[in-house]
Each structure stands twice: as C-alpha cells, then as structure tokens.
Coordinates of N, CA and C in Angstrom, one line a residue:
M859 N 0.8 -1.2 0.0 CA 0.0 0.0 0.0 C 0.9 1.3 0.0
I860 N 1.9 1.2 0.8 CA 2.8 2.4 0.9 C 3.5 2.6 -0.4
E861 N 4.0 1.5 -1.1 CA 4.6 1.7 -2.4 C 3.6 2.2 -3.4
E862 N 2.4 1.7 -3.4 CA 1.4 2.2 -4.4 C 1.1 3.7 -4.2
T863 N 1.1 4.1 -2.9 CA 0.8 5.5 -2.6 C 2.0 6.4 -3.1
L864 N 3.2 5.9 -2.9 CA 4.4 6.6 -3.3 C 4.4 6.7 -4.9
F865 N 4.1 5.6 -5.5 CA 4.1 5.7 -7.0 C 3.0 6.6 -7.5
E866 N 1.8 6.7 -6.8 CA 0.8 7.6 -7.2 C 1.3 9.0 -7.0
M867 N 1.9 9.3 -5.9 CA 2.4 10.6 -5.6 C 3.5 11.0 -6.7
L868 N 4.4 10.1 -7.0 CA 5.4 10.4 -8.0 C 4.8 10.6 -9.3
G869 N 3.7 9.8 -9.7 CA 3.1 10.0 -11.0 C 2.4 11.4 -11.1
S870 N 1.7 11.8 -10.0 CA 1.1 13.1 -9.9 C 2.1 14.2 -10.1
W871 N 3.2 14.1 -9.4 CA 4.3 15.1 -9.4 C 4.8 15.2 -10.9
I872 N 5.1 14.1 -11.5 CA 5.6 14.1 -12.9 C 4.6 14.7 -13.8
A873 N 3.3 14.3 -13.6 CA 2.2 14.9 -14.5 C 2.1 16.4 -14.3
G874 N 2.3 16.9 -13.0 CA 2.2 18.3 -12.8 C 3.4 19.1 -13.4
L875 N 4.6 18.5 -13.4 CA 5.7 19.1 -14.1 C 5.5 19.2 -15.6
A876 N 4.9 18.1 -16.2 CA 4.7 18.1 -17.6 C 3.6 19.1 -18.0
S877 N 2.6 19.3 -17.1 CA 1.5 20.3 -17.4 C 2.1 21.7 -17.3
A878 N 3.0 21.9 -16.3 CA 3.5 23.2 -16.2 C 4.4 23.6 -17.4
G879 N 5.2 22.6 -17.9 CA 6.0 22.8 -19.0 C 5.2 23.1 -20.3
R880 N 4.1 22.4 -20.5 CA 3.2 22.7 -21.6 C 2.6 24.1 -21.5
R881 N 2.3 24.5 -20.3 CA 1.7 25.9 -20.1 C 2.8 27.0 -20.4
R882 N 4.0 26.7 -20.0 CA 5.0 27.7 -20.2 C 5.3 27.8 -21.7
R883 N 5.3 26.7 -22.4 CA 5.5 26.8 -23.9 C 4.3 27.5 -24.5
T884 N 3.1 27.2 -24.1 CA 1.9 27.8 -24.6 C 2.0 29.3 -24.4
R885 N 2.3 29.7 -23.2 CA 2.4 31.2 -22.8 C 3.4 31.9 -23.7
R886 N 4.6 31.3 -23.8 CA 5.6 31.9 -24.7 C 5.2 32.0 -26.1
G887 N 4.5 31.0 -26.6 CA 4.0 31.1 -28.0 C 3.0 32.2 -28.2
W888 N 2.0 32.3 -27.3 CA 1.0 33.4 -27.4 C 1.6 34.8 -27.2
E889 N 2.6 34.9 -26.3 CA 3.2 36.2 -26.0 C 3.9 36.6 -27.3
K890 N 4.6 35.7 -28.0 CA 5.3 36.0 -29.2 C 4.3 36.5 -30.3
K891 N 3.2 35.8 -30.4 CA 2.2 36.2 -31.4 C 1.6 37.5 -31.1
W892 N 1.0 37.7 -29.9 CA 0.3 38.9 -29.6 C 1.3 40.1 -29.5
G893 N 2.6 39.8 -29.2 CA 3.5 40.9 -29.1 C 4.0 41.4 -30.4
S894 N 3.7 40.7 -31.5 CA 4.2 41.1 -32.8 C 3.2 42.1 -33.5
P895 N 3.8 43.2 -34.0 CA 2.9 44.2 -34.7 C 2.3 43.6 -35.9
D896 N 2.8 42.5 -36.4 CA 2.3 41.9 -37.7 C 1.4 40.7 -37.4
F897 N 1.0 40.5 -36.1 CA 0.2 39.4 -35.8 C -1.1 39.4 -36.5
K898 N -1.4 38.4 -37.3 CA -2.7 38.3 -38.0 C -3.2 36.9 -37.9
R899 N -4.5 36.9 -37.6 CA -5.2 35.6 -37.6 C -6.6 35.8 -38.1
P900 N -7.2 34.8 -38.8 CA -8.5 34.9 -39.4 C -9.6 35.3 -38.4
W901 N -9.4 35.0 -37.1 CA -10.4 35.4 -36.1 C -10.2 36.7 -35.4
L902 N -9.1 37.4 -35.8 CA -8.8 38.7 -35.1 C -9.8 39.8 -35.6
R903 N -10.2 40.6 -34.6 CA -11.1 41.7 -34.9 C -12.5 41.2 -35.4
R904 N -13.0 40.2 -34.8 CA -14.3 39.6 -35.2 C -15.5 40.2 -34.5
G905 N -15.2 41.1 -33.6 CA -16.4 41.7 -32.9 C -17.0 40.8 -31.9
V906 N -18.3 40.9 -31.7 CA -19.0 40.1 -30.7 C -19.9 39.1 -31.5
S907 N -19.7 37.8 -31.1 CA -20.5 36.8 -31.8 C -22.0 37.0 -31.5
Q908 N -22.8 36.7 -32.5 CA -24.3 36.8 -32.4 C -24.8 36.0 -31.2
E909 N -24.2 34.9 -31.0 CA -24.7 34.0 -29.9 C -24.6 34.8 -28.5
V910 N -23.5 35.5 -28.4 CA -23.3 36.3 -27.1 C -24.4 37.4 -27.1
V911 N -24.7 38.1 -28.2 CA -25.7 39.1 -28.2 C -27.1 38.5 -27.9
T912 N -27.4 37.3 -28.5 CA -28.7 36.7 -28.2 C -28.8 36.3 -26.7
A913 N -27.7 35.7 -26.2 CA -27.7 35.3 -24.8 C -28.1 36.4 -23.8
V914 N -27.6 37.6 -24.2 CA -27.9 38.8 -23.4 C -29.3 39.3 -23.7
E915 N -29.7 39.5 -24.9 CA -31.0 40.1 -25.3 C -32.1 39.2 -24.8
E916 N -31.9 37.9 -24.8 CA -33.0 37.0 -24.4 C -33.0 36.7 -22.9
G917 N -32.0 37.2 -22.2 CA -32.0 37.0 -20.8 C -31.4 35.7 -20.3
W918 N -30.8 35.0 -21.3 CA -30.1 33.7 -20.9 C -29.0 34.0 -19.9
F919 N -28.2 35.0 -20.2 CA -27.3 35.6 -19.2 C -28.1 36.6 -18.4
A920 N -28.2 36.4 -17.1 CA -29.0 37.3 -16.3 C -28.6 38.8 -16.4
P921 N -29.5 39.7 -16.5 CA -29.1 41.1 -16.7 C -28.2 41.6 -15.5
G922 N -27.1 42.3 -15.8 CA -26.3 42.8 -14.7 C -25.4 41.8 -14.0
A923 N -25.3 40.6 -14.6 CA -24.6 39.5 -13.9 C -23.1 39.8 -13.9
T924 N -22.4 39.1 -13.0 CA -20.9 39.2 -13.0 C -20.5 38.2 -14.1
A925 N -19.5 38.6 -14.9 CA -19.2 37.8 -16.0 C -17.6 37.7 -16.2
I926 N -17.2 36.6 -16.8 CA -15.8 36.4 -17.1 C -15.7 36.0 -18.6
D927 N -14.7 36.6 -19.3 CA -14.4 36.2 -20.6 C -13.1 35.5 -20.6
L928 N -13.1 34.2 -20.8 CA -11.9 33.3 -20.7 C -11.2 33.3 -22.0
G929 N -9.9 33.8 -22.0 CA -9.2 33.9 -23.3 C -9.7 35.1 -24.0
C930 N -9.7 36.2 -23.4 CA -10.4 37.4 -23.9 C -9.7 38.1 -25.1
G931 N -8.4 37.8 -25.4 CA -7.7 38.4 -26.5 C -7.8 39.9 -26.3
E932 N -8.2 40.6 -27.4 CA -8.3 42.1 -27.4 C -9.5 42.7 -26.6
G933 N -10.3 41.8 -26.1 CA -11.3 42.3 -25.1 C -12.6 42.7 -25.7
D934 N -12.9 42.3 -27.0 CA -14.2 42.7 -27.6 C -15.4 42.3 -26.8
V935 N -15.5 41.0 -26.5 CA -16.6 40.5 -25.8 C -16.8 41.1 -24.4
A936 N -15.7 41.1 -23.7 CA -15.7 41.7 -22.3 C -16.2 43.1 -22.3
A937 N -15.7 43.9 -23.2 CA -16.1 45.3 -23.3 C -17.5 45.5 -23.7
W938 N -18.0 44.7 -24.6 CA -19.4 44.7 -25.0 C -20.3 44.4 -23.9
L939 N -20.0 43.4 -23.1 CA -20.8 43.0 -22.0 C -20.8 44.1 -20.9
A940 N -19.7 44.7 -20.7 CA -19.6 45.8 -19.7 C -20.4 46.9 -20.1
G941 N -20.5 47.2 -21.4 CA -21.3 48.3 -21.9 C -22.8 48.0 -21.8
R942 N -23.2 46.8 -21.4 CA -24.6 46.5 -21.3 C -24.9 46.1 -19.8
G943 N -24.1 46.6 -18.9 CA -24.4 46.5 -17.5 C -23.8 45.4 -16.7
F944 N -23.0 44.5 -17.4 CA -22.4 43.4 -16.7 C -21.1 43.9 -16.1
T945 N -20.7 43.3 -15.0 CA -19.4 43.5 -14.3 C -18.5 42.4 -14.8
V946 N -17.5 42.8 -15.6 CA -16.8 41.8 -16.4 C -15.3 41.8 -16.1
L947 N -14.7 40.6 -16.0 CA -13.3 40.3 -16.0 C -12.9 39.6 -17.2
G948 N -11.9 40.2 -18.0 CA -11.4 39.5 -19.1 C -10.0 39.0 -18.8
V949 N -9.7 37.7 -19.0 CA -8.4 37.1 -18.7 C -7.8 36.5 -19.9
D950 N -6.5 36.5 -20.0 CA -5.8 35.9 -21.1 C -4.4 35.5 -20.6
I951 N -3.9 34.4 -21.2 CA -2.6 33.9 -20.8 C -1.5 34.8 -21.2
A952 N -1.7 35.6 -22.2 CA -0.6 36.4 -22.7 C -0.7 37.9 -22.3
A953 N 0.3 38.4 -21.6 CA 0.4 39.7 -21.2 C 0.2 40.7 -22.4
A954 N 0.8 40.3 -23.5 CA 0.7 41.2 -24.7 C -0.8 41.4 -25.2
A955 N -1.6 40.3 -25.0 CA -3.0 40.4 -25.4 C -3.7 41.3 -24.4
I956 N -3.4 41.2 -23.1 CA -4.1 42.1 -22.1 C -3.7 43.5 -22.3
E957 N -2.5 43.8 -22.7 CA -2.0 45.1 -23.0 C -2.9 45.7 -24.2
R958 N -3.1 44.9 -25.2 CA -3.9 45.3 -26.3 C -5.4 45.6 -25.9
A959 N -5.9 44.7 -25.0 CA -7.3 44.9 -24.6 C -7.4 46.2 -23.8
R960 N -6.5 46.4 -22.9 CA -6.5 47.6 -22.1 C -6.4 48.9 -22.9
A961 N -5.6 48.8 -24.0 CA -5.4 50.0 -24.9 C -6.7 50.2 -25.7
R962 N -7.4 49.2 -26.1 CA -8.5 49.3 -27.0 C -9.8 49.6 -26.3
C963 N -9.9 49.1 -25.1 CA -11.2 49.2 -24.4 C -11.1 50.1 -23.2
D964 N -12.2 50.5 -22.7 CA -12.3 51.4 -21.5 C -12.1 50.6 -20.2
A965 N -10.8 50.2 -20.0 CA -10.5 49.4 -18.9 C -10.5 50.2 -17.6
G966 N -10.7 51.5 -17.7 CA -10.8 52.3 -16.4 C -12.2 52.2 -15.8
S967 N -13.1 51.6 -16.5 CA -14.5 51.5 -16.0 C -14.5 50.6 -14.8
A968 N -15.4 50.9 -13.9 CA -15.5 50.0 -12.7 C -16.1 48.7 -13.1
R969 N -16.8 48.6 -14.3 CA -17.4 47.4 -14.7 C -16.5 46.5 -15.5
L970 N -15.3 46.9 -15.9 CA -14.5 46.2 -16.8 C -13.0 46.1 -16.3
T971 N -12.5 44.9 -16.2 CA -11.2 44.7 -15.7 C -10.5 43.6 -16.6
F972 N -9.2 43.8 -16.9 CA -8.5 42.8 -17.6 C -7.3 42.4 -16.8
E973 N -7.0 41.1 -16.8 CA -5.9 40.5 -16.0 C -5.2 39.4 -16.8
V974 N -3.9 39.4 -16.6 CA -3.1 38.2 -17.2 C -3.4 37.0 -16.3
H975 N -3.8 35.9 -16.9 CA -4.1 34.7 -16.1 C -4.1 33.5 -16.9
D976 N -3.5 32.4 -16.4 CA -3.5 31.1 -17.0 C -4.5 30.3 -16.3
I977 N -5.6 30.0 -16.9 CA -6.7 29.3 -16.2 C -6.3 27.9 -15.8
C978 N -5.2 27.3 -16.3 CA -4.7 26.0 -15.9 C -3.7 26.1 -14.8
A979 N -3.4 27.3 -14.4 CA -2.4 27.5 -13.3 C -3.2 27.7 -11.9
G980 N -4.4 28.1 -12.0 CA -5.2 28.4 -10.8 C -6.5 29.1 -11.2
P981 N -7.4 29.2 -10.2 CA -8.7 29.9 -10.5 C -8.4 31.4 -10.7
P982 N -9.2 32.0 -11.6 CA -9.0 33.4 -11.9 C -9.3 34.3 -10.7
P983 N -8.8 35.5 -10.7 CA -9.2 36.4 -9.6 C -10.6 36.8 -9.6
G984 N -11.1 37.3 -8.5 CA -12.5 37.9 -8.5 C -13.5 36.8 -8.5
G985 N -14.7 37.1 -8.9 CA -15.8 36.2 -8.9 C -16.5 36.2 -7.5
P986 N -17.5 35.4 -7.3 CA -17.9 34.4 -8.3 C -18.6 34.9 -9.5
F987 N -18.6 34.2 -10.6 CA -19.2 34.7 -11.9 C -20.4 33.9 -12.2
Q988 N -21.4 34.6 -12.7 CA -22.7 34.0 -13.1 C -22.7 33.7 -14.6
A989 N -22.0 34.5 -15.4 CA -22.0 34.4 -16.8 C -20.5 34.1 -17.3
L990 N -20.3 33.1 -18.0 CA -19.0 32.7 -18.5 C -19.0 32.6 -20.0
V991 N -18.0 33.2 -20.7 CA -17.9 33.1 -22.1 C -16.5 32.6 -22.4
D992 N -16.4 31.5 -23.3 CA -15.1 31.0 -23.7 C -15.2 30.9 -25.2
R993 N -14.5 31.8 -25.9 CA -14.6 31.8 -27.4 C -13.3 31.4 -28.0
G994 N -12.6 30.5 -27.4 CA -11.4 30.0 -28.0 C -10.3 29.6 -27.0
C995 N -10.6 29.5 -25.7 CA -9.7 29.1 -24.7 C -9.7 27.5 -24.6
F996 N -10.8 27.0 -24.3 CA -11.0 25.6 -24.0 C -10.4 24.7 -25.1
H997 N -10.7 25.0 -26.3 CA -10.3 24.2 -27.4 C -8.8 24.3 -27.7
Q998 N -8.1 25.2 -27.1 CA -6.6 25.4 -27.3 C -5.9 24.6 -26.2
I999 N -6.6 24.1 -25.2 CA -5.9 23.5 -24.0 C -5.8 22.0 -24.3
A1000 N -4.6 21.5 -24.0 CA -4.3 20.1 -24.1 C -5.3 19.2 -23.4
S1001 N -5.7 18.1 -24.0 CA -6.8 17.3 -23.3 C -6.4 16.9 -21.9
R1002 N -5.1 16.6 -21.7 CA -4.7 16.2 -20.3 C -4.8 17.3 -19.3
D1003 N -4.9 18.6 -19.8 CA -5.0 19.7 -18.8 C -6.5 20.2 -18.7
R1004 N -7.4 19.6 -19.4 CA -8.8 20.1 -19.4 C -9.4 19.9 -18.0
P1005 N -9.1 18.8 -17.3 CA -9.6 18.6 -15.9 C -9.2 19.8 -15.0
I1006 N -8.0 20.4 -15.3 CA -7.6 21.5 -14.4 C -8.4 22.7 -14.8
Y1007 N -8.7 22.9 -16.1 CA -9.5 24.0 -16.5 C -10.9 23.9 -15.8
R1008 N -11.5 22.7 -15.9 CA -12.8 22.5 -15.3 C -12.8 22.8 -13.8
R1009 N -11.8 22.3 -13.1 CA -11.7 22.5 -11.7 C -11.6 24.0 -11.3
N1010 N -10.7 24.7 -12.1 CA -10.5 26.2 -11.8 C -11.7 27.0 -12.2
V1011 N -12.4 26.6 -13.2 CA -13.6 27.4 -13.6 C -14.7 27.2 -12.6
L1012 N -14.8 25.9 -12.1 CA -15.9 25.6 -11.1 C -15.6 26.4 -9.8
K1013 N -14.4 26.7 -9.4 CA -14.1 27.4 -8.2 C -14.6 28.8 -8.2
V1014 N -14.8 29.4 -9.4 CA -15.3 30.8 -9.5 C -16.7 30.9 -10.1
A1015 N -17.3 29.8 -10.4 CA -18.7 29.8 -11.0 C -19.7 29.7 -9.9
T1016 N -20.8 30.5 -10.0 CA -21.9 30.4 -9.1 C -22.6 29.1 -9.3
P1017 N -23.4 28.7 -8.3 CA -24.2 27.5 -8.5 C -25.2 27.5 -9.7
D1018 N -25.6 28.7 -10.1 CA -26.5 28.8 -11.3 C -25.8 29.3 -12.5
A1019 N -24.4 29.2 -12.6 CA -23.7 29.8 -13.7 C -24.0 29.2 -15.0
R1020 N -23.9 30.1 -16.0 CA -24.1 29.6 -17.4 C -22.9 29.9 -18.2
L1021 N -22.6 29.0 -19.1 CA -21.3 29.1 -19.9 C -21.7 29.0 -21.3
L1022 N -21.2 30.0 -22.1 CA -21.3 29.9 -23.6 C -20.0 29.6 -24.1
L1023 N -19.9 28.4 -24.6 CA -18.6 27.8 -25.0 C -18.5 27.6 -26.6
F1024 N -17.5 28.2 -27.2 CA -17.3 28.0 -28.6 C -16.1 27.0 -28.8
H1025 N -16.3 26.2 -29.8 CA -15.3 25.1 -30.0 C -15.1 25.0 -31.6
K1026 N -13.9 24.9 -32.0 CA -13.6 24.8 -33.4 C -14.1 23.4 -33.9
A1027 N -14.6 23.3 -35.1 CA -15.1 22.0 -35.7 C -15.1 22.2 -37.2
F1028 N -15.3 21.0 -37.9 CA -15.5 21.0 -39.3 C -14.2 21.6 -40.0
R1029 N -13.0 21.3 -39.5 CA -11.8 21.9 -40.0 C -11.0 21.0 -40.9
K1030 N -11.4 19.7 -41.0 CA -10.6 18.8 -41.8 C -11.3 18.2 -42.9
G1031 N -12.1 19.0 -43.6 CA -12.8 18.5 -44.8 C -14.3 18.1 -44.5
E1032 N -14.6 18.0 -43.2 CA -16.0 17.6 -42.9 C -17.0 18.8 -43.2
P1033 N -18.1 18.5 -43.9 CA -19.0 19.6 -44.2 C -19.7 20.1 -42.9
L1034 N -20.0 21.4 -43.0 CA -20.7 22.0 -41.8 C -22.0 21.2 -41.5
G1035 N -22.1 20.8 -40.2 CA -23.3 20.0 -39.8 C -23.0 18.5 -39.9
D1036 N -21.9 18.1 -40.3 CA -21.6 16.6 -40.4 C -21.8 16.0 -39.0
S1037 N -22.7 14.9 -39.0 CA -23.1 14.3 -37.8 C -22.0 13.7 -37.0
H1038 N -21.0 13.1 -37.7 CA -19.9 12.5 -37.0 C -19.1 13.5 -36.3
E1039 N -18.8 14.6 -37.0 CA -18.0 15.7 -36.4 C -18.8 16.3 -35.2
R1040 N -20.0 16.5 -35.3 CA -20.8 17.0 -34.2 C -20.7 16.2 -33.0
R1041 N -20.8 14.8 -33.2 CA -20.7 13.9 -32.0 C -19.3 14.0 -31.5
R1042 N -18.3 14.0 -32.3 CA -16.9 14.1 -31.8 C -16.6 15.3 -30.9
V1043 N -17.0 16.4 -31.4 CA -16.8 17.7 -30.6 C -17.6 17.7 -29.4
T1044 N -18.9 17.3 -29.5 CA -19.8 17.2 -28.3 C -19.2 16.3 -27.3
T1045 N -18.6 15.2 -27.7 CA -18.0 14.3 -26.7 C -16.8 14.9 -26.0
L1046 N -16.0 15.6 -26.8 CA -14.9 16.3 -26.2 C -15.3 17.3 -25.1
V1047 N -16.4 18.0 -25.4 CA -16.9 19.0 -24.5 C -17.5 18.3 -23.2
E1048 N -18.3 17.3 -23.5 CA -18.9 16.6 -22.4 C -17.8 15.9 -21.5
E1049 N -16.8 15.4 -22.1 CA -15.7 14.8 -21.3 C -15.0 15.8 -20.5
G1050 N -14.8 17.0 -21.1 CA -14.0 18.0 -20.4 C -14.8 18.8 -19.4
L1051 N -16.1 18.9 -19.6 CA -16.9 19.7 -18.7 C -18.2 19.1 -18.2
G1052 N -18.6 17.9 -18.8 CA -19.9 17.3 -18.6 C -20.2 17.1 -17.2
G1053 N -19.2 16.7 -16.4 CA -19.5 16.5 -15.0 C -19.9 17.7 -14.2
A1054 N -19.6 18.9 -14.7 CA -19.8 20.1 -14.1 C -20.9 21.0 -14.7
F1055 N -21.0 20.9 -16.0 CA -22.0 21.7 -16.8 C -22.7 20.8 -17.7
S1056 N -24.0 21.0 -17.8 CA -24.8 20.2 -18.8 C -25.1 21.1 -20.0
I1057 N -25.2 20.4 -21.1 CA -25.4 21.1 -22.4 C -26.9 21.3 -22.6
E1058 N -27.4 22.5 -22.7 CA -28.8 22.8 -23.0 C -29.1 22.6 -24.5
K1059 N -28.2 23.2 -25.3 CA -28.3 23.0 -26.7 C -27.0 23.4 -27.3
Y1060 N -26.8 23.1 -28.6 CA -25.6 23.5 -29.4 C -26.0 23.7 -30.8
A1061 N -25.1 24.4 -31.5 CA -25.4 24.7 -32.9 C -24.1 25.0 -33.7
E1062 N -24.2 24.9 -35.0 CA -23.1 25.3 -35.8 C -22.9 26.8 -35.7
T1063 N -21.6 27.3 -35.8 CA -21.3 28.7 -35.8 C -20.1 28.9 -36.6
F1064 N -19.7 30.2 -36.7 CA -18.4 30.5 -37.3 C -17.6 31.5 -36.4
L1065 N -16.3 31.3 -36.3 CA -15.5 32.1 -35.4 C -14.7 33.1 -36.1
D1066 N -15.0 33.4 -37.4 CA -14.3 34.5 -38.1 C -15.1 35.7 -38.3
P1067 N -14.5 36.9 -38.6 CA -15.3 38.1 -38.7 C -16.4 38.1 -39.7
C1068 N -16.2 37.3 -40.8 CA -17.2 37.3 -41.9 C -18.3 36.3 -41.7
H1069 N -18.2 35.6 -40.5 CA -19.2 34.6 -40.2 C -19.4 33.6 -41.3
G1070 N -18.3 33.1 -41.9 CA -18.3 32.1 -42.9 C -18.6 32.5 -44.3
S1071 N -18.8 33.8 -44.6 CA -19.2 34.3 -45.9 C -18.0 34.2 -46.9
D1072 N -16.8 34.3 -46.3 CA -15.6 34.2 -47.2 C -15.0 32.8 -47.0
P1073 N -15.1 31.9 -47.9 CA -14.6 30.5 -47.8 C -13.1 30.5 -47.4
E1074 N -12.4 31.4 -47.9 CA -10.9 31.4 -47.7 C -10.5 31.6 -46.2
S1075 N -11.4 32.4 -45.5 CA -11.1 32.7 -44.1 C -12.1 32.1 -43.1
A1076 N -13.0 31.3 -43.6 CA -14.0 30.8 -42.7 C -13.5 29.8 -41.7
L1077 N -14.0 30.0 -40.4 CA -13.5 29.2 -39.3 C -14.8 28.6 -38.7
P1078 N -15.3 27.5 -39.2 CA -16.5 26.9 -38.6 C -16.2 26.3 -37.2
G1079 N -17.3 26.1 -36.5 CA -17.2 25.5 -35.2 C -18.6 25.2 -34.6
L1080 N -18.6 24.9 -33.4 CA -19.9 24.7 -32.6 C -19.9 25.6 -31.4
V1081 N -21.1 26.0 -31.1 CA -21.3 26.8 -29.8 C -22.2 26.0 -28.9
F1082 N -21.9 26.0 -27.6 CA -22.6 25.2 -26.7 C -23.2 26.2 -25.6
W1083 N -24.5 26.1 -25.3 CA -25.1 26.8 -24.2 C -25.1 25.8 -23.0
M1084 N -24.4 26.1 -22.0 CA -24.2 25.2 -20.9 C -24.6 25.8 -19.5
R1085 N -25.2 25.0 -18.7 CA -25.6 25.4 -17.4 C -24.9 24.5 -16.3
R1086 N -24.5 25.2 -15.2 CA -23.8 24.4 -14.2 C -24.7 23.4 -13.5
R1087 N -24.3 22.2 -13.4 CA -25.1 21.2 -12.7 C -25.1 21.5 -11.2
T1088 N -26.2 21.4 -10.5 CA -26.3 21.7 -9.1 C -25.4 20.8 -8.3
E1089 N -25.1 19.6 -8.8 CA -24.3 18.6 -8.0 C -22.8 18.8 -8.4
G1090 N -22.5 19.7 -9.4 CA -21.1 19.9 -9.9 C -20.3 20.5 -8.9

C-alpha cells in the first residue's frame, strides 16, 4: 500500500511538471504572437458573436450578472458585456493580449477589468461569476489539462452559472453539420466539462469576422449553451 501511494504521488508530481511545461510553452507562444505588430489571424477583430448578443438580449445571461471572458484576447466580448451593464473580468494567458485589450477598451471603467491569467495555473481572480464566455480558450488546451480548466472554472462559478462555449469544428474537410463531427466535438466538451456543466443546446457557428461568408477565411465551429449542474 505504501509503495502504491508513493508511486501515485510520484506520478502526480511528474504529471504536474509536464503540465507546467506545456503551459510555459503555450504562454511563450502566445506572447510572441500577440507581441508582434504583424500578428494576424482569421479570427482577429471579429467583434461580438451573435450568440453572445442573443444570450444577453433573451436574458439567458441574467441582466447585470458578474461575467468572465476566458481567453479574452483584445477584449471585444468583455467590453461589449460591460457596456450592457455586466461587471466583467477578461483574462488571457498572454500579457501582450491584455495590453492590447486595455489599450483598445475602456479598462478604467468599474465594470471592466483585464488581468493576465493562465486558467490552468489556478482559479482566476475575482468572482464568483454568473456568466462565462469561452470563445477560444478551452479548445486550445491540451486534453490532459482540461480537468484542471474544469476545476478552476468551477471554483469561481456560481451554483447557477451559465457558460457559452465556442469550439472549433469541421476543419478537416467535414461539411458543416456533419453528424460524426458534431458527435466528436460534443463528446470532447462533455468529457471536459460534462460532470460540471450540462449542455442545454448546441449549434453550428463561425469564429471568423465574416461569419463564414468568405470561404478562404471561414472558421467553422460549434457553440454550446451550458448550465452548471447543481451537483457539480
């Protein structure tokens, strides 16, 4: 029993070191990208996704809720929510991205804050949060680190929290709406978050500024409306 416990502890320690190494490499990569004046990506400057707008207009996100934008980038979603009465924290792993967000948005507002934070290093500051938006963070995280993401998100989510999660899909030749691809991505989401959040519905979407109208720059995906499980 003692030997088994020691092996388990050693395994956890090694896994922790590997995870920390992956996060450091990820952070350096994103710092280099966001810090470059020539940084260009098809999803840059895409504004606010219609699903976020609908979630607010239809009251799916409670009016005036505390909100967090996970992987906020330049802060478009966080700033938009703050402008509609939400108290919002935008976090990103790259300091260069947060610098851009603060420069572009009214970060001096009491309703809007931006902080450098790695969601897999620990729970984000502030909270608890009733409304959560992830428009590109979860699907960038290594599958082995997603349980850490889940645990840290849960620590700052209210019992009735709602999560709007965007995930890339249909990127390897699968047609939009392909049933196999829908099941594959849904399974990834359920495995990563299913024990904590239940999926109310999901739908095809696009993560590019043109919302798929330009085939050359189209970034198809799925968006999930999720509610925290009371037992999570």
